[in-house]
Amino acid sequence: MTQRIDTITPQIQQLLWLNKDSIQRVVATTRRGGNGALIVEQSIIPSGIPIEIGTKDAGMLRSDFEALQQHNATNLTTFELVMDDDTFTVFWDNTGGPAVTGEDVFDLIGGYSTLKNVTLKFLTAE
């Protein structure tokens, strides 16, 4: 089993798919017709599905974290995300804030060598 973000393979392979069981794959809107009847429109979401992966309390080496930050800052096109048996074509999701976040395990000036609670946000392209 391998976990890879484009060409970056984290040395510690402990990434979790954080929102796997809560992905919305159908969009729905409702309104009332002139006669008061409820009108519901539903459509399958073909792309732009948010995928969040992260470490929770497990660690990620700072070198991997910084490589992911750099990738996010320089790659605005699609790339491949591999999470064990699942492969997606994605791009970074910077729509609601930073797409790459984390916390030092211990507070140090200049940062600690390991981060926890790392979260990586993507949107599917296909």
PDB file of C-alpha atoms in Angstrom:
ATOM      1  CA  MET A   1       0.000   0.000   0.000  1.00  0.00           C
ATOM      2  CA  THR A   2       1.288   3.420  -0.939  1.00  0.00           C
ATOM      3  CA  GLN A   3       0.207   6.945  -0.232  1.00  0.00           C
ATOM      4  CA  ARG A   4       1.394   9.570  -2.705  1.00  0.00           C
ATOM      5  CA  ILE A   5       0.526  13.177  -3.509  1.00  0.00           C
ATOM      6  CA  ASP A   6       1.758  13.755  -7.081  1.00  0.00           C
ATOM      7  CA  THR A   7       5.499  13.016  -6.797  1.00  0.00           C
ATOM      8  CA  ILE A   8       5.626  13.314  -2.983  1.00  0.00           C
ATOM      9  CA  THR A   9       5.569  10.076  -1.004  1.00  0.00           C
ATOM     10  CA  PRO A  10       5.533  10.865   2.738  1.00  0.00           C
ATOM     11  CA  GLN A  11       8.159   8.896   4.634  1.00  0.00           C
ATOM     12  CA  ILE A  12       5.632   8.082   7.361  1.00  0.00           C
ATOM     13  CA  GLN A  13       2.712   6.371   5.586  1.00  0.00           C
ATOM     14  CA  GLN A  14      -0.010   7.172   8.144  1.00  0.00           C
ATOM     15  CA  LEU A  15      -2.340   9.474   6.217  1.00  0.00           C
ATOM     16  CA  LEU A  16      -6.028   8.934   6.885  1.00  0.00           C
ATOM     17  CA  TRP A  17      -8.927   9.824   4.607  1.00  0.00           C
ATOM     18  CA  LEU A  18     -10.648  12.134   7.078  1.00  0.00           C
ATOM     19  CA  ASN A  19     -13.927  12.803   5.241  1.00  0.00           C
ATOM     20  CA  LYS A  20     -14.354   9.478   3.401  1.00  0.00           C
ATOM     21  CA  ASP A  21     -17.638   8.690   5.111  1.00  0.00           C
ATOM     22  CA  SER A  22     -19.148  12.172   4.848  1.00  0.00           C
ATOM     23  CA  ILE A  23     -18.615  13.165   1.215  1.00  0.00           C
ATOM     24  CA  GLN A  24     -21.665  14.757  -0.391  1.00  0.00           C
ATOM     25  CA  ARG A  25     -22.081  13.232  -3.870  1.00  0.00           C
ATOM     26  CA  VAL A  26     -25.510  14.731  -4.632  1.00  0.00           C
ATOM     27  CA  VAL A  27     -26.482  18.397  -4.592  1.00  0.00           C
ATOM     28  CA  ALA A  28     -30.106  19.336  -3.916  1.00  0.00           C
ATOM     29  CA  THR A  29     -32.094  22.554  -3.935  1.00  0.00           C
ATOM     30  CA  THR A  30     -35.672  23.167  -2.909  1.00  0.00           C
ATOM     31  CA  ARG A  31     -38.209  25.864  -3.609  1.00  0.00           C
ATOM     32  CA  ARG A  32     -41.951  26.306  -3.492  1.00  0.00           C
ATOM     33  CA  GLY A  33     -44.049  26.411  -6.625  1.00  0.00           C
ATOM     34  CA  GLY A  34     -46.786  28.984  -7.171  1.00  0.00           C
ATOM     35  CA  ASN A  35     -49.307  26.508  -5.770  1.00  0.00           C
ATOM     36  CA  GLY A  36     -47.237  25.925  -2.609  1.00  0.00           C
ATOM     37  CA  ALA A  37     -45.931  22.517  -3.701  1.00  0.00           C
ATOM     38  CA  LEU A  38     -42.357  21.647  -2.751  1.00  0.00           C
ATOM     39  CA  ILE A  39     -40.054  21.335  -5.759  1.00  0.00           C
ATOM     40  CA  VAL A  40     -36.816  19.416  -5.179  1.00  0.00           C
ATOM     41  CA  GLU A  41     -34.047  19.365  -7.766  1.00  0.00           C
ATOM     42  CA  GLN A  42     -31.190  16.881  -7.282  1.00  0.00           C
ATOM     43  CA  SER A  43     -28.059  16.284  -9.328  1.00  0.00           C
ATOM     44  CA  ILE A  44     -25.076  13.985  -8.990  1.00  0.00           C
ATOM     45  CA  ILE A  45     -21.857  15.912  -8.385  1.00  0.00           C
ATOM     46  CA  PRO A  46     -19.462  14.735 -11.132  1.00  0.00           C
ATOM     47  CA  SER A  47     -16.349  16.606  -9.943  1.00  0.00           C
ATOM     48  CA  GLY A  48     -15.211  19.104  -7.358  1.00  0.00           C
ATOM     49  CA  ILE A  49     -15.782  16.572  -4.591  1.00  0.00           C
ATOM     50  CA  PRO A  50     -13.752  17.576  -1.520  1.00  0.00           C
ATOM     51  CA  ILE A  51     -11.195  15.087  -0.240  1.00  0.00           C
ATOM     52  CA  GLU A  52      -9.458  15.720   3.067  1.00  0.00           C
ATOM     53  CA  ILE A  53      -6.594  13.545   4.212  1.00  0.00           C
ATOM     54  CA  GLY A  54      -4.483  13.984   7.297  1.00  0.00           C
ATOM     55  CA  THR A  55      -2.557  12.534  10.187  1.00  0.00           C
ATOM     56  CA  LYS A  56      -4.857  13.292  13.143  1.00  0.00           C
ATOM     57  CA  ASP A  57      -2.552  12.688  16.138  1.00  0.00           C
ATOM     58  CA  ALA A  58       0.029  10.730  14.112  1.00  0.00           C
ATOM     59  CA  GLY A  59       3.094  12.512  12.822  1.00  0.00           C
ATOM     60  CA  MET A  60       4.470  13.852   9.551  1.00  0.00           C
ATOM     61  CA  LEU A  61       8.083  14.846   9.077  1.00  0.00           C
ATOM     62  CA  ARG A  62       8.649  18.565   8.572  1.00  0.00           C
ATOM     63  CA  SER A  63      10.503  17.859   5.311  1.00  0.00           C
ATOM     64  CA  ASP A  64       7.401  16.158   3.866  1.00  0.00           C
ATOM     65  CA  PHE A  65       5.118  18.895   5.207  1.00  0.00           C
ATOM     66  CA  GLU A  66       7.245  21.646   3.672  1.00  0.00           C
ATOM     67  CA  ALA A  67       7.396  19.765   0.356  1.00  0.00           C
ATOM     68  CA  LEU A  68       3.585  19.640   0.352  1.00  0.00           C
ATOM     69  CA  GLN A  69       3.356  23.352   1.203  1.00  0.00           C
ATOM     70  CA  GLN A  70       5.715  24.132  -1.672  1.00  0.00           C
ATOM     71  CA  HIS A  71       3.729  21.899  -4.043  1.00  0.00           C
ATOM     72  CA  ASN A  72       0.542  23.722  -3.039  1.00  0.00           C
ATOM     73  CA  ALA A  73       2.175  27.116  -3.611  1.00  0.00           C
ATOM     74  CA  THR A  74       3.511  26.248  -7.065  1.00  0.00           C
ATOM     75  CA  ASN A  75       1.164  23.672  -8.615  1.00  0.00           C
ATOM     76  CA  LEU A  76      -2.195  25.080  -9.710  1.00  0.00           C
ATOM     77  CA  THR A  77      -3.004  22.226 -12.103  1.00  0.00           C
ATOM     78  CA  THR A  78      -4.302  18.706 -11.576  1.00  0.00           C
ATOM     79  CA  PHE A  79      -2.183  15.853 -10.267  1.00  0.00           C
ATOM     80  CA  GLU A  80      -2.594  12.314  -8.958  1.00  0.00           C
ATOM     81  CA  LEU A  81      -3.524  11.492  -5.363  1.00  0.00           C
ATOM     82  CA  VAL A  82      -2.976   7.863  -4.355  1.00  0.00           C
ATOM     83  CA  MET A  83      -4.459   6.634  -1.076  1.00  0.00           C
ATOM     84  CA  ASP A  84      -3.632   2.933  -0.883  1.00  0.00           C
ATOM     85  CA  ASP A  85      -6.126   1.325  -3.329  1.00  0.00           C
ATOM     86  CA  ASP A  86      -7.804   4.594  -4.418  1.00  0.00           C
ATOM     87  CA  THR A  87      -6.407   6.937  -7.086  1.00  0.00           C
ATOM     88  CA  PHE A  88      -7.872  10.361  -7.897  1.00  0.00           C
ATOM     89  CA  THR A  89      -7.094  13.240 -10.222  1.00  0.00           C
ATOM     90  CA  VAL A  90      -7.223  16.287  -7.956  1.00  0.00           C
ATOM     91  CA  PHE A  91      -6.110  19.855  -7.425  1.00  0.00           C
ATOM     92  CA  TRP A  92      -5.433  21.707  -4.182  1.00  0.00           C
ATOM     93  CA  ASP A  93      -8.525  23.146  -2.458  1.00  0.00           C
ATOM     94  CA  ASN A  94      -7.565  26.650  -1.337  1.00  0.00           C
ATOM     95  CA  THR A  95     -11.180  27.879  -1.394  1.00  0.00           C
ATOM     96  CA  GLY A  96     -11.736  27.931   2.379  1.00  0.00           C
ATOM     97  CA  GLY A  97      -8.266  28.831   3.592  1.00  0.00           C
ATOM     98  CA  PRO A  98      -4.930  27.027   3.451  1.00  0.00           C
ATOM     99  CA  ALA A  99      -4.966  23.609   1.770  1.00  0.00           C
ATOM    100  CA  VAL A 100      -1.998  22.396   3.852  1.00  0.00           C
ATOM    101  CA  THR A 101      -2.115  22.848   7.626  1.00  0.00           C
ATOM    102  CA  GLY A 102      -0.488  21.218  10.649  1.00  0.00           C
ATOM    103  CA  GLU A 103       0.742  21.750  14.203  1.00  0.00           C
ATOM    104  CA  ASP A 104       4.190  21.238  15.675  1.00  0.00           C
ATOM    105  CA  VAL A 105       4.303  18.314  18.114  1.00  0.00           C
ATOM    106  CA  PHE A 106       6.244  20.605  20.460  1.00  0.00           C
ATOM    107  CA  ASP A 107       6.507  24.384  20.215  1.00  0.00           C
ATOM    108  CA  LEU A 108       9.967  25.441  19.084  1.00  0.00           C
ATOM    109  CA  ILE A 109      11.276  28.548  17.399  1.00  0.00           C
ATOM    110  CA  GLY A 110      11.773  27.532  13.798  1.00  0.00           C
ATOM    111  CA  GLY A 111       9.412  24.574  14.150  1.00  0.00           C
ATOM    112  CA  TYR A 112       9.720  21.024  15.453  1.00  0.00           C
ATOM    113  CA  SER A 113      10.901  18.203  13.173  1.00  0.00           C
ATOM    114  CA  THR A 114       7.501  16.461  13.335  1.00  0.00           C
ATOM    115  CA  LEU A 115       4.005  17.860  12.879  1.00  0.00           C
ATOM    116  CA  LYS A 116       0.655  16.434  13.994  1.00  0.00           C
ATOM    117  CA  ASN A 117      -2.920  17.177  12.963  1.00  0.00           C
ATOM    118  CA  VAL A 118      -1.763  17.702   9.392  1.00  0.00           C
ATOM    119  CA  THR A 119      -4.678  18.269   7.021  1.00  0.00           C
ATOM    120  CA  LEU A 120      -4.441  18.275   3.217  1.00  0.00           C
ATOM    121  CA  LYS A 121      -7.441  19.477   1.207  1.00  0.00           C
ATOM    122  CA  PHE A 122      -8.162  18.594  -2.423  1.00  0.00           C
ATOM    123  CA  LEU A 123     -10.991  18.786  -4.952  1.00  0.00           C
ATOM    124  CA  THR A 124     -11.510  16.059  -7.530  1.00  0.00           C
ATOM    125  CA  ALA A 125     -11.119  17.072 -11.165  1.00  0.00           C
ATOM    126  CA  GLU A 126     -12.933  14.145 -12.786  1.00  0.00           C
TER     127      GLU A 126
END
